[in-house]
Structures are given as C-alpha cells and as structure tokens.
CSV table of C-alpha atoms and ligand atoms in Angstrom, one decimal:
chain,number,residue,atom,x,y,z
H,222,UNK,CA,82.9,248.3,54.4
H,223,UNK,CA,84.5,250.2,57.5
H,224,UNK,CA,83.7,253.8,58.1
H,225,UNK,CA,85.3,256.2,61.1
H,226,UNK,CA,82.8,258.3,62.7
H,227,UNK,CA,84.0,261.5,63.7
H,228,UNK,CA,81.3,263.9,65.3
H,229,UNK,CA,83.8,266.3,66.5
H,230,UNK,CA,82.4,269.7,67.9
H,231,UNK,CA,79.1,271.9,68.2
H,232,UNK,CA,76.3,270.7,66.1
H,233,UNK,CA,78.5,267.8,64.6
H,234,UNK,CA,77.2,265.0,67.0
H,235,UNK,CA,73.9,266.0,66.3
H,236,UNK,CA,74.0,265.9,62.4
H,237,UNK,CA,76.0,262.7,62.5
H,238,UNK,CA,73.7,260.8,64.6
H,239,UNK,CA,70.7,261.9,61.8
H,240,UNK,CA,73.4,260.3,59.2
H,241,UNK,CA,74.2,257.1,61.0
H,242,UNK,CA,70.8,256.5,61.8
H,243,UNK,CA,70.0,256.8,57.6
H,244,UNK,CA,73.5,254.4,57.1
H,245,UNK,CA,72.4,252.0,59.0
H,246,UNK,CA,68.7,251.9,58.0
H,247,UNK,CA,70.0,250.8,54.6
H,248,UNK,CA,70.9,248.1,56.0
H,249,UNK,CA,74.3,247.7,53.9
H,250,UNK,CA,76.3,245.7,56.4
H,251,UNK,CA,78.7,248.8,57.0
H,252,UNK,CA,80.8,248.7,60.0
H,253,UNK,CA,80.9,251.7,61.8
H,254,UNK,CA,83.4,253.3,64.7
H,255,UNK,CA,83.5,256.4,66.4
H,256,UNK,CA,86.3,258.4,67.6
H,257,UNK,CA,87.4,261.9,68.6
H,258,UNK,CA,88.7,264.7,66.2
H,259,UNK,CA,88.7,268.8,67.0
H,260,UNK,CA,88.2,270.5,70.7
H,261,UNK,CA,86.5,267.3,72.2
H,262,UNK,CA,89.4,265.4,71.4
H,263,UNK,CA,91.7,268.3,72.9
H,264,UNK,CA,89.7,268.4,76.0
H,265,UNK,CA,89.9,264.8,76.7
H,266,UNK,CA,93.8,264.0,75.4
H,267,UNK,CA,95.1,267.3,74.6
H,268,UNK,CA,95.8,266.3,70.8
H,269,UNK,CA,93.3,267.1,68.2
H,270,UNK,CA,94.1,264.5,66.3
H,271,UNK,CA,94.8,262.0,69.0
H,272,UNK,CA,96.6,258.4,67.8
H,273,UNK,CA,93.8,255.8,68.5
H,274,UNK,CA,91.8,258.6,65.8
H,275,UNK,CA,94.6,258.3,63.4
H,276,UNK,CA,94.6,254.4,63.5
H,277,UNK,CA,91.0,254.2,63.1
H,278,UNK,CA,91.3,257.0,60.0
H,279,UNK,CA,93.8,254.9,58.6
H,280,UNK,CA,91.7,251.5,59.0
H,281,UNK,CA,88.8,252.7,57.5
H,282,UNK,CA,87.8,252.9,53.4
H,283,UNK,CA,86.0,256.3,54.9
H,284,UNK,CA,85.8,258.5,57.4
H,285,UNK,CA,82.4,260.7,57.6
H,286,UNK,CA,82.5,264.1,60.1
H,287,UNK,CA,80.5,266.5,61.5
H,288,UNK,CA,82.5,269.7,62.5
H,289,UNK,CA,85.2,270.8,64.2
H,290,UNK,CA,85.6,274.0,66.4
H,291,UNK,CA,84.5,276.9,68.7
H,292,UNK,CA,85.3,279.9,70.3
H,293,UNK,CA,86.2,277.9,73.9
H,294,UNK,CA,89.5,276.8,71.6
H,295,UNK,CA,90.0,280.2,69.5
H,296,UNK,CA,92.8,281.0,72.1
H,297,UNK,CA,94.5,278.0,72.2
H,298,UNK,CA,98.3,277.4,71.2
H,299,UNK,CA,98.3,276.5,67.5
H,300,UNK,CA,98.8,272.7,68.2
H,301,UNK,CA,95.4,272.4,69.6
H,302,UNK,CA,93.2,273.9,67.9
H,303,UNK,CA,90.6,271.8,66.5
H,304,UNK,CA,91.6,273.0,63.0
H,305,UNK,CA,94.9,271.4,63.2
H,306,UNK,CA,93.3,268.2,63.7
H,307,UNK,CA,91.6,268.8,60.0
H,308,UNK,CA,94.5,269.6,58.5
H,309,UNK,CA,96.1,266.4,59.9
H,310,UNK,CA,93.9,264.3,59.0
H,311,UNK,CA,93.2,265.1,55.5
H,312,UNK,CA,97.1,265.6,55.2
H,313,UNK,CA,98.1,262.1,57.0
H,314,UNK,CA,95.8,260.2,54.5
H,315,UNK,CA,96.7,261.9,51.1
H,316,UNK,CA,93.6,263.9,50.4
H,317,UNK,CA,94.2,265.9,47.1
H,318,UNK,CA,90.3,265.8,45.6
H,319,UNK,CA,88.2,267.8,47.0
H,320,UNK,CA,84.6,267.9,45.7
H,321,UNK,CA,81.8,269.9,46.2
H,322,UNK,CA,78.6,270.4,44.8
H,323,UNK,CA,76.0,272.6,44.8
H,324,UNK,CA,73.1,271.8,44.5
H,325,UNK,CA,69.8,274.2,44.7
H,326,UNK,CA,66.2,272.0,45.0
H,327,UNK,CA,63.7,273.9,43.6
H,328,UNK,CA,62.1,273.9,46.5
H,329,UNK,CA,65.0,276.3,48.6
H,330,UNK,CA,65.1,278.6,44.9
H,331,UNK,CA,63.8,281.3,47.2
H,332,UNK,CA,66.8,281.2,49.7
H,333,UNK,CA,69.1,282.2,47.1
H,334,UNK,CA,70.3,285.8,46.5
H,335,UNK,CA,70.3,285.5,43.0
H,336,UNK,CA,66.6,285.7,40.9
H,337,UNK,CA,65.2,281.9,41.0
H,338,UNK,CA,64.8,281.4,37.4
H,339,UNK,CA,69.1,281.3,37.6
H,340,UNK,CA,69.4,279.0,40.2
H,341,UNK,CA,66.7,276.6,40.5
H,342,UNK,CA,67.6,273.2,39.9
H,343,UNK,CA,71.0,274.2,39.7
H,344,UNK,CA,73.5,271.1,39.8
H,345,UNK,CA,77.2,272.0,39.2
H,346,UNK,CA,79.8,270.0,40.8
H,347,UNK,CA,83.5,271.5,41.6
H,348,UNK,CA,86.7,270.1,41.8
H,349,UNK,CA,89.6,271.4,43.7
H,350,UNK,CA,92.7,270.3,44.1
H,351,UNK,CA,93.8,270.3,47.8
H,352,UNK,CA,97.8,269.4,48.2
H,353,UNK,CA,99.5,271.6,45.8
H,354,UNK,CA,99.9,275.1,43.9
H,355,UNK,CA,100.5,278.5,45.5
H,356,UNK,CA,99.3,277.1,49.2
H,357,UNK,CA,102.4,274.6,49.6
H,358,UNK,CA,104.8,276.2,47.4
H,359,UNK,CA,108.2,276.4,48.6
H,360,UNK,CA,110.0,279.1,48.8
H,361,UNK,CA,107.5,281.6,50.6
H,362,UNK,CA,108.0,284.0,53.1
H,363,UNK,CA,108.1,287.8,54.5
H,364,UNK,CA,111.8,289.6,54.1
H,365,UNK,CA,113.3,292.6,54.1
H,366,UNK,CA,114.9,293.2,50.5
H,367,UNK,CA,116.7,296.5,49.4
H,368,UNK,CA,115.1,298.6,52.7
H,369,UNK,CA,111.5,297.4,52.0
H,370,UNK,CA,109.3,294.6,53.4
H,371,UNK,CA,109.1,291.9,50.3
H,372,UNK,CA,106.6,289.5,50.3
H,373,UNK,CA,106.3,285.7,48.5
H,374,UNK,CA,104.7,282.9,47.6
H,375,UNK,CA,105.6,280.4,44.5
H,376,UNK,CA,102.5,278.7,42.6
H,377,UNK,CA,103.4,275.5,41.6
H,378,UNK,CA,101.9,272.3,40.1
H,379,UNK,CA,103.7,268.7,38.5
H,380,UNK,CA,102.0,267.5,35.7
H,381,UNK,CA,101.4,264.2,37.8
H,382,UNK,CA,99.4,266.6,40.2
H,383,UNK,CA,97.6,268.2,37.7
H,384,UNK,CA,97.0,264.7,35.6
H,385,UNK,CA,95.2,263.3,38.9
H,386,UNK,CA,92.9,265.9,39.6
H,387,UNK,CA,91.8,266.1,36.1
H,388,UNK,CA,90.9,262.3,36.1
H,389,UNK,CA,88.9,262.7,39.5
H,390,UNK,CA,87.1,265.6,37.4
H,391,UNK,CA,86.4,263.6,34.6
H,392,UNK,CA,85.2,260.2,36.3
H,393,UNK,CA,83.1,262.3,38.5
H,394,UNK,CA,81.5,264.0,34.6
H,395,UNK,CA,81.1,260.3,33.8
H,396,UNK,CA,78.5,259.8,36.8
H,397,UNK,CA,76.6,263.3,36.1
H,398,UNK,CA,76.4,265.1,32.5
H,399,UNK,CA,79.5,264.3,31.1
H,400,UNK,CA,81.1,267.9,30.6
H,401,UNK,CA,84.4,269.7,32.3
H,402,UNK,CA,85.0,273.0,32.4
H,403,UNK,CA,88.9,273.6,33.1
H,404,UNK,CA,89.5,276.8,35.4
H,405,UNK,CA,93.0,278.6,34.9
H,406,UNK,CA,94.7,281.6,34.0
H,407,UNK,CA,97.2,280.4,30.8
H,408,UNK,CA,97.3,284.6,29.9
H,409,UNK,CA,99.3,285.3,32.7
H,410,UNK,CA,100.3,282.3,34.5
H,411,UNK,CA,102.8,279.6,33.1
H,412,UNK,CA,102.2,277.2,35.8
H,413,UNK,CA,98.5,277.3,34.4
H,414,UNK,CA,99.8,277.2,30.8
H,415,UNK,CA,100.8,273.7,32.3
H,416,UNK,CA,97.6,272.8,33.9
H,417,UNK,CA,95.8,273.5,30.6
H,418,UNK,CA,98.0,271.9,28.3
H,419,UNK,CA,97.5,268.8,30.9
H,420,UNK,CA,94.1,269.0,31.0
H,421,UNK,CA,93.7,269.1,27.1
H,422,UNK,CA,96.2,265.8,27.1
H,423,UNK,CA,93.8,264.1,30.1
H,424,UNK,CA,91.0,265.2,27.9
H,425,UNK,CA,92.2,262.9,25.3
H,426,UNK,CA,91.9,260.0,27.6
H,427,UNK,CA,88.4,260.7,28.2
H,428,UNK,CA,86.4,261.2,24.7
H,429,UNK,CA,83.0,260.6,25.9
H,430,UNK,CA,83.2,263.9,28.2
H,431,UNK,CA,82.8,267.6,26.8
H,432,UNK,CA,86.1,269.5,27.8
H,433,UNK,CA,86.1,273.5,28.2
H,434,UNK,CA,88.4,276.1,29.3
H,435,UNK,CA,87.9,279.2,31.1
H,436,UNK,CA,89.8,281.8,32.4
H,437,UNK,CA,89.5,282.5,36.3
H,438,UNK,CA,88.0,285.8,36.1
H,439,UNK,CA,85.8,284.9,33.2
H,440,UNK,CA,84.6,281.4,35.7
H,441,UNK,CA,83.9,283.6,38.8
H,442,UNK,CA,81.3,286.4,36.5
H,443,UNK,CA,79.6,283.3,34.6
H,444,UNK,CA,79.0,281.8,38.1
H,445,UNK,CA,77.1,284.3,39.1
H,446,UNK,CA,75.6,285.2,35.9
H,447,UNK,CA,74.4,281.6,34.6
H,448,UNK,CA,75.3,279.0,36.5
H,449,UNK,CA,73.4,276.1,34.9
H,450,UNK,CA,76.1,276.3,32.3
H,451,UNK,CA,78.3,274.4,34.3
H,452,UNK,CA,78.2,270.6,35.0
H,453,UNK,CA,81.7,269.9,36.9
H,454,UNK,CA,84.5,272.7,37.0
H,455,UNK,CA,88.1,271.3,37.9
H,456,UNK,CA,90.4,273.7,39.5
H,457,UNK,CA,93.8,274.5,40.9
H,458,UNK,CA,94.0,274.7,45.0
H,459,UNK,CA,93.9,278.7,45.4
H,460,UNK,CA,91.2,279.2,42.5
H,461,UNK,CA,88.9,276.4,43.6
H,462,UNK,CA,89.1,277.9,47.6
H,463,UNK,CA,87.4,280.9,46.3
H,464,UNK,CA,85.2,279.5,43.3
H,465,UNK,CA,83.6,276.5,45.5
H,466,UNK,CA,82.6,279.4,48.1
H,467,UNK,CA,81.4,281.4,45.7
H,468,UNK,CA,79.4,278.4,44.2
H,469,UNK,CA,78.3,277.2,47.7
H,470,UNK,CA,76.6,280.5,48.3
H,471,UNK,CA,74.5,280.5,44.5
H,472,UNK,CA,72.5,278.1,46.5
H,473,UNK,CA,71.9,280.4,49.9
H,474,UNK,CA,71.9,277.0,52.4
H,475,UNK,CA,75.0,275.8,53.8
H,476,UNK,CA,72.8,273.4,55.8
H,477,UNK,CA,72.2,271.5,52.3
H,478,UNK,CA,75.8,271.3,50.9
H,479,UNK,CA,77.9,268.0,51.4
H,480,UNK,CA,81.8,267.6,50.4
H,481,UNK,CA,84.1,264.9,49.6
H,482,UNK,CA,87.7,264.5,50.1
H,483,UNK,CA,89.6,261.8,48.3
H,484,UNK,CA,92.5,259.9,47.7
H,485,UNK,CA,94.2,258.6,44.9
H,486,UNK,CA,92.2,255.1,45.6
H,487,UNK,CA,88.5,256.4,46.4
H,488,UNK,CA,89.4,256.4,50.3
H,489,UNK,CA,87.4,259.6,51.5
H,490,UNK,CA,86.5,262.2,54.5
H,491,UNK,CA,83.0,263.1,53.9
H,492,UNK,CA,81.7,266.2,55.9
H,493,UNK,CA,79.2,269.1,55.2
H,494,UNK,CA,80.3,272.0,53.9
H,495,UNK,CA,79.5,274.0,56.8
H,496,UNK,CA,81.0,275.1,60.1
H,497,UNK,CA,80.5,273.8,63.8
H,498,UNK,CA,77.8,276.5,64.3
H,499,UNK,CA,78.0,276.7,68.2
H,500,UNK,CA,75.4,279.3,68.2
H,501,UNK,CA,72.5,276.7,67.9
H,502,UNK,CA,75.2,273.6,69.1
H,503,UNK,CA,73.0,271.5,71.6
H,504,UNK,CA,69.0,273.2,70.5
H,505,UNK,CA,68.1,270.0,68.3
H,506,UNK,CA,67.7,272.5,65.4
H,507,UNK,CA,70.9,272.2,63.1
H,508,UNK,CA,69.7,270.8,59.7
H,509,UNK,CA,71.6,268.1,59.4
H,510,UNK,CA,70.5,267.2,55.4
H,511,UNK,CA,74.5,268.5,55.0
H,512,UNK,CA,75.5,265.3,56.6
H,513,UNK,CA,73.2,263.1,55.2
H,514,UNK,CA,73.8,263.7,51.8
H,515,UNK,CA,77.8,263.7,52.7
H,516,UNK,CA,76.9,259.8,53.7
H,517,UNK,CA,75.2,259.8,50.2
H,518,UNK,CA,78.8,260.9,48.4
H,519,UNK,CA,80.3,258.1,50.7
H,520,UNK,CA,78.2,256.0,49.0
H,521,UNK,CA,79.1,256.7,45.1
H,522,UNK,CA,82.6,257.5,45.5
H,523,UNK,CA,84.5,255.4,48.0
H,524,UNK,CA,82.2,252.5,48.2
H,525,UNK,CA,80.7,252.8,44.2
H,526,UNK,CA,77.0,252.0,45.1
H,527,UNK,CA,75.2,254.6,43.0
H,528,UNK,CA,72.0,253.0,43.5
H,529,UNK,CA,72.1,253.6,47.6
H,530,UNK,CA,73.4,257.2,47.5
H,531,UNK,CA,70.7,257.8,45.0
H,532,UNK,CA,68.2,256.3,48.0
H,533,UNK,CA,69.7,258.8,49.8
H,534,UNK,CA,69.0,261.8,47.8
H,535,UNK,CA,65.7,261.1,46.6
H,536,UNK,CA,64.4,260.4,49.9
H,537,UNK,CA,66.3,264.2,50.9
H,538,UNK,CA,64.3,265.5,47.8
H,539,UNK,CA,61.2,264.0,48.6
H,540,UNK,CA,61.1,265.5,52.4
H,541,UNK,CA,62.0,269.0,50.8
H,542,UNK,CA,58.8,268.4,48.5
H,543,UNK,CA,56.4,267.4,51.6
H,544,UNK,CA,57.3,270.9,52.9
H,545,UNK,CA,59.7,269.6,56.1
H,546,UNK,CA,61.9,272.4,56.8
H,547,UNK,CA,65.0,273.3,59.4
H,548,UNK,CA,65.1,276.8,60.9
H,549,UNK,CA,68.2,278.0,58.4
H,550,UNK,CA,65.6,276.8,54.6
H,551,UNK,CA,62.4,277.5,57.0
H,552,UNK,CA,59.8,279.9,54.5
H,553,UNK,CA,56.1,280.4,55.8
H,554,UNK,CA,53.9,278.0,54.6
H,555,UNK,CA,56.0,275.0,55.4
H,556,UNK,CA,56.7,272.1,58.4
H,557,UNK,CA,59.6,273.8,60.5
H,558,UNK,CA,60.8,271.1,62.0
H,559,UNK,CA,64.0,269.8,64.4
H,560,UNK,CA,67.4,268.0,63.7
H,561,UNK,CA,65.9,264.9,64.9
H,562,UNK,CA,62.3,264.4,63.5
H,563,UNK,CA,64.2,266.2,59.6
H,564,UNK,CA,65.8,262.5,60.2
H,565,UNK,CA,62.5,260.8,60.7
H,566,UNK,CA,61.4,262.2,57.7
H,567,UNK,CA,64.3,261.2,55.5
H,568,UNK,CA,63.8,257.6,57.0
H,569,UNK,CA,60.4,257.7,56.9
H,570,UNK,CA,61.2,258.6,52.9
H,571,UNK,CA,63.7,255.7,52.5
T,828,NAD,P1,79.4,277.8,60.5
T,828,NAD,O1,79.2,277.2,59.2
T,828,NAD,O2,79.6,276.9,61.7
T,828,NAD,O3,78.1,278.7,60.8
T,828,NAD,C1,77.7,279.8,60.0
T,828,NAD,C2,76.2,280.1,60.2
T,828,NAD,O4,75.5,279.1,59.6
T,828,NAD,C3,75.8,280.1,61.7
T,828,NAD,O5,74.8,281.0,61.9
T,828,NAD,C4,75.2,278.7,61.9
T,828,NAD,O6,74.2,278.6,62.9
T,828,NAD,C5,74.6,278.4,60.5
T,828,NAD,N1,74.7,276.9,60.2
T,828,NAD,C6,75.8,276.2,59.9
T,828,NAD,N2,75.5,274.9,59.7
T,828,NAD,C7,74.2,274.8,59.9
T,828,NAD,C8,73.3,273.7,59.9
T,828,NAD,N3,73.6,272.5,59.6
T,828,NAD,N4,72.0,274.0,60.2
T,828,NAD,C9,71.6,275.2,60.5
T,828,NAD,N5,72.4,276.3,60.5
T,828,NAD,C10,73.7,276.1,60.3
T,828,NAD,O7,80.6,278.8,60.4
T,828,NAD,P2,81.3,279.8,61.5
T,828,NAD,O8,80.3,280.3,62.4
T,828,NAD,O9,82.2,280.7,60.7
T,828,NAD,O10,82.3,278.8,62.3
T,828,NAD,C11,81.9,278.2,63.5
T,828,NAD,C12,83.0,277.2,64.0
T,828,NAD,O11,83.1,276.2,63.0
T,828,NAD,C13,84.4,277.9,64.0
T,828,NAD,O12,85.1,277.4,65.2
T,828,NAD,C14,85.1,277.4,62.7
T,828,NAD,O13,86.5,277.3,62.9
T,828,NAD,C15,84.5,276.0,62.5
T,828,NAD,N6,84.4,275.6,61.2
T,828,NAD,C16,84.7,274.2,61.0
T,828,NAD,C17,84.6,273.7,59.7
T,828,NAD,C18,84.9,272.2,59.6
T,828,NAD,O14,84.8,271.5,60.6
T,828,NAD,N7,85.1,271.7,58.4
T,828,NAD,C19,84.3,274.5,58.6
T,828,NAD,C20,84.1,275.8,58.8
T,828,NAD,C21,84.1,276.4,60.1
C-alpha cells in the first residue's frame, strides 16, 4: 500500500501530520511519500501541480491532502493558482466519484442550525458525479445572437457515465444501510429522464439495496426538513455541487467532514471537506478530525479494510464523548484543546 502525501497550503500541513501520525500508529505497513501540490508548490517550482507530484499521484493506490490555497496566490495568472493544481490532479487520474458524508455526532447536535432532534446522529452519505453533465458540456459559451447577449451551457450525461456512478452509489449502500435515493429532474430535463431510467436499470443489478427517486427541488426541502431519511443520495455533477454543501452544513462543522474522490478502480484523493483556512494557518488550532477521518475513507474504499477505518472512527467518536474539543465544535463545559494534543487524543483512543 503506497499513499502520496500532499499537505499543500495553510492549515493543511498541520492536519496531515495529526493523520499520518494515526496511519502509521496502525501499524498497517503503508508506505507513505510526500510531495508538493497548491501555492507551496508554486513558490518553490512555479507549477502547482509540478511533475515529480504527478509521478508520485500516479504511483500511488491513494493520495490523502490537506488544502490548497490563500490570498498571497488570489492574484496570480490562472496557471498558478493553487486551484489549478486540484483540478489537475483529480482530472489527470480520472476522478468521477466523489463522496461525501455528513455526519453529525451527537455530541456537535448543538453546532447545527437546525433543532437537534433533526440532526443528531445524522448519517447520510452523497454521491456526486465529478467529470460530466452541464460543467463539461460542449458547446458552451457567451454570443451575441439577433442584437442580444446569448448565453449557453449543454447538460449532458452517457449512459456509461451515469451507469458508473450509480454502481459507486450502490456499493457504497452495501457498506452502510443499504438504500439509494436517486436525485434528478426527469419533469423537465431529458438528460435526467436518462439518468433515471439508468439508475432504475443499475438498480436491477443491485436487489439487496432500497432504490428511490426524487426530484431536485423536492431533495434540497427534505434535506433540510428531515434529513435522517436519507442513507446515500447519488447525483448528477451540478445537483450534487449544491446538495453536498447544503448537506455539509446540516451538520454546522466543516472541521468534521472528510471526502473521497475515486476512480473507476478504487484509486482515491482523500481530503477534508474544508478550505485552507489561513486565518488560523500556523496557531496549532485547526481541527484536524476532517483529515483523520479522510485517512479513515482511505481505508474502506481504496484499500477495503473496513475493520481499520472503523478504528479510526470509533476512536474520533470516543474523543468527541470524553469532551476534547477544537476551537471551531468548542461549547462550555468541554476540553478545548489544540491540533496536536486533538491527535493525542485520537491515538491515545486507538
Ligand atoms: P475554509 O474552509 O478554508 O475556511 C472557512 C472557515 O472555516 C474559516 O473561518 C476557517 O478558519 C474555518 N475552518 C476551516 N477548516 C477548519 C478546521 N479544520 N479547523 C478549524 N476551523 C476551520 O474556506 P475559505 O476561507 O473560503 O477558503 C480559504 C482558502 O482555502 C482559499 O484560498 C480557498 O480557495 C481554499 N479552499 C481550498 C479547498 C481545497 O483545498 N479543497 C477547498 C475550499 C477552499
């Protein structure tokens, strides 16, 4: 097993040291390398995505990252900034799945918006499709047409596209509760009439999982309004942008949400959900559970080792029960402490 370590900018070598230090304490004879993605990698070669980065990416079953960014890069040319050196990577090696869950531990029900008896112990998983639909689409553009500014975009999807994403959704059901819930918008979209008719077909393949439908509109109210339905939702790549955000922020802690990015063999980037955050980069106070629990997804879907991810998460669990606590999930009453000793206490867990 051969990971790539990319701590990239801000808070990101932080958090990733906290993760390594949990990989390695496992003890599963993972190989690990480190290398330069995002504004450090600019600043030192002037690439973001510099070549010995894209051999090691290559190399590797999985690549695990911090974040990339920061405002010293906001004004660069396009070609580097740190961004571009995301999008290159998960472009270069094929990256169509992307999954995130959200996850609330009753113990954070309180830094949700919403009232805690509809989020606590929430668990949904979503699925988004990452290469395709209205994003891509060819042709696109801004034009003048008949006197008038005319702007495009075409949403498309292959039924190979659609087919692939839908298995991702239903493997990943097979490891949780065993139910999909199809996003579209078949009453106004053919390229969606597609995707549903697909997803019924895929559904077929997979009798032992619980497959629903819901319209778009319909998915983003009952989100909000009773989450706990859910168990994973699988969605095109423009519906799934916004629906994963919205379902990110049921949970009020982007310091707790991991993400996974695969390809059509398992091969993943694992990264937290959040930003770089350079307003606390370099205080030793990011939370860096994100990243951990990213590791954790490393775990069960590129290297299928359900029992060590599950270490992972019930030792995360049990340090959220003794009452450790980052500044961003800090309440009164609890243990605030930094990036470093929140590491100690997952290890200490382990
Ligand atoms: P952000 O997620 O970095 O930060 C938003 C807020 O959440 C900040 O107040 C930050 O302090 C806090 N926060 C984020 N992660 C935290 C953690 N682990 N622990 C404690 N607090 C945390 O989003 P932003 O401020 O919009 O973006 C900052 C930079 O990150 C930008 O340059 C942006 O382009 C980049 N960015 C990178 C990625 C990525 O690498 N995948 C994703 C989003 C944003």
């Amino acid at each position: 097993m051969k990971i790539c370590v990319l701590p990239g900018d801000g808070i990101g070598p932080e958090i990733i040291a906290e993760a390594v230090r949990v990989l390695k304490a496992l003890d599963l004879g993972i190989e690990m390398e480190e290398a330069m993605l995002g504004g450090c990698a600019v600043d030192a070669t002037g690439s973001p995505y510099p070549d010995a980065t894209q051999k090691l990416a290559q190399a590797a079953d999985a690549v695990l990252l911090g974040a990339v960014g920061g405002p010293q890069w906001d004004n660069n040319p396009r070609e580097q900034r740190p961004e571009r050196g995301l999008l290159g990577i998960r472009k270069q090696l094929g990256l169509f799945a992307n999954l995130r869950p959200a996850i609330l531990y009753p113990e954070l029900a309180n830094a949700s918006t919403l009232k805690p008896e509809v989020v606590a112990g929430l668990d949904i998983l979503i699925v988004r499709e990452l290469t395709g639909d209205i994003y891509f689409g060819q042709p696109r553009g801004i034009e003048t047409r008949n006197g008038e500014r005319f702007g495009f975009n075409t949403m498309h999807y292959t039924e190979s596209e659609i087919r692939r994403i839908l298995r991702v959704a239903f493997e990943a059901a097979r490891k949780r509760n065993r139910k999909v819930c199809s996003v579209d918008k078949m009453n106004v979209l053919e390229c969606t009439q597609l995707w549903r008719d697909v997803a019924i077909e895929t559904g077929r393949e997979h009798p032992d999982v619980e497959l629903s439908h819901m319209l778009v509109d319909n998915a983003a109210m009952q989100l909000v309004k009773n989450p706990k339905q859910f168990d994973v939702m699988v969605t095109g790549n423009m519906f799934g942008d916004i629906l994963s955000d919205e379902a990110s922020m049921l949970t009020g802690s982007i310091g707790m949400l991991p993400s996974a990015s695969l390809d059509a063999n398992n091969k993943g980037l694992y990264e937290p959900s959040h930003g770089s955050a350079p307003d606390i980069a370099g205080k030793g106070v990011a939370n860096p559970l994100a990243t951990i629990l990213s590791a954790a997804m490393m775990l069960r879907y590129t290297f299928a080792d359900e029992a060590a991810a599950g270490r992972i998460e019930g030792a995360v669990k049990k340090v959220l029960a003794q009452g450790f606590r980052t500044g961003d999930i800090y309440e009164p009453g609890m243990t605030k402490v930094g990036t470093r000793e929140m590491g100690d206490a997952v290890l200490a867990a382990l």
